[in-house]
Amino acid sequence: MKNEINLYKIGGLFGLFLFLSNGLMAQRTDELYASADVESVVILEPSFSSSKTNIDFEKHYHYLVARAYFRLLSEAQKAERKLKTQFEQFVSENEKYKRDRSTSFQNKLTQVERKYKAHRAMLSGLKSWNLFSEDRTADMLYFMNENEERIFQMHKRNLSEDKLVKYLIYKLADLYHLEEYQ
């Protein structure tokens, strides 16, 4: 039963990859670098390798980063839709009830608008990595290099895969929220 769950998760992740990308192409070749096999791994940066860990972990690390990235992207897109709806409701209420003179309402509207625009900018930054494009940025390679040793140590302590992915999500989100204020 446990293998069935893993196959469903991997199949779902693979489906998400296909949905979010126009093609899963490697950085320098036209080869496909994704699989739904249980033992296979999505390789985001074919040129990424490190002397900090072993080859088996590097493959698993690619998979963990891919899970974290796409989970964060999915959650960010859901949040963006909610924030957009909230902002549109405030704008509509402002126009419908002519609340231009209400300072407290205008402050709330400004706050909702800022939150929506900041989140949209963060989501745009996440999407700009263009993971499966030949024109992708080097951000993923940098991120993977910066966090590999910490994830390897967590892996050696036998922390669950979900905890590793949650940590990577936190670091990815932190990266974009910090960039916004620099």
Coordinates of N, CA and C in Angstrom, one line a residue, residues 23 25-31 129-137:
G23 N 7.7 22.0 -21.9 CA 8.5 20.9 -22.2 C 9.5 20.7 -21.2
M25 N 12.9 20.1 -20.9 CA 14.2 20.0 -21.6 C 15.4 20.2 -20.7
A26 N 16.4 19.6 -21.0 CA 17.7 19.8 -20.2 C 18.3 21.1 -20.6
Q27 N 19.2 21.6 -19.8 CA 19.8 22.9 -20.0 C 20.6 23.0 -21.3
R28 N 21.4 22.0 -21.7 CA 22.2 22.1 -22.8 C 21.9 21.1 -23.9
T29 N 20.9 20.2 -23.7 CA 20.6 19.2 -24.7 C 19.1 19.1 -25.0
D30 N 18.7 18.3 -25.9 CA 17.3 18.1 -26.1 C 16.8 16.9 -25.5
E31 N 17.5 16.3 -24.5 CA 17.1 15.1 -23.8 C 16.0 15.4 -22.8
W129 N 12.4 31.5 -12.7 CA 13.5 30.5 -12.8 C 13.4 29.7 -14.1
N130 N 12.3 29.6 -14.7 CA 12.2 28.9 -16.0 C 12.9 27.5 -15.9
L131 N 12.6 26.7 -14.9 CA 13.3 25.5 -14.6 C 13.5 24.6 -15.8
F132 N 12.6 24.5 -16.7 CA 12.7 23.6 -17.8 C 13.0 24.2 -19.2
S133 N 13.4 25.5 -19.1 CA 13.7 26.2 -20.3 C 15.3 26.3 -20.5
E134 N 15.7 26.4 -21.7 CA 17.1 26.6 -22.0 C 17.5 28.0 -21.5
D135 N 16.6 28.9 -21.4 CA 16.9 30.2 -21.0 C 16.8 30.4 -19.5
R136 N 16.8 29.4 -18.7 CA 16.6 29.5 -17.3 C 17.7 30.3 -16.6
T137 N 17.4 30.8 -15.4 CA 18.3 31.5 -14.7 C 19.2 30.6 -13.9

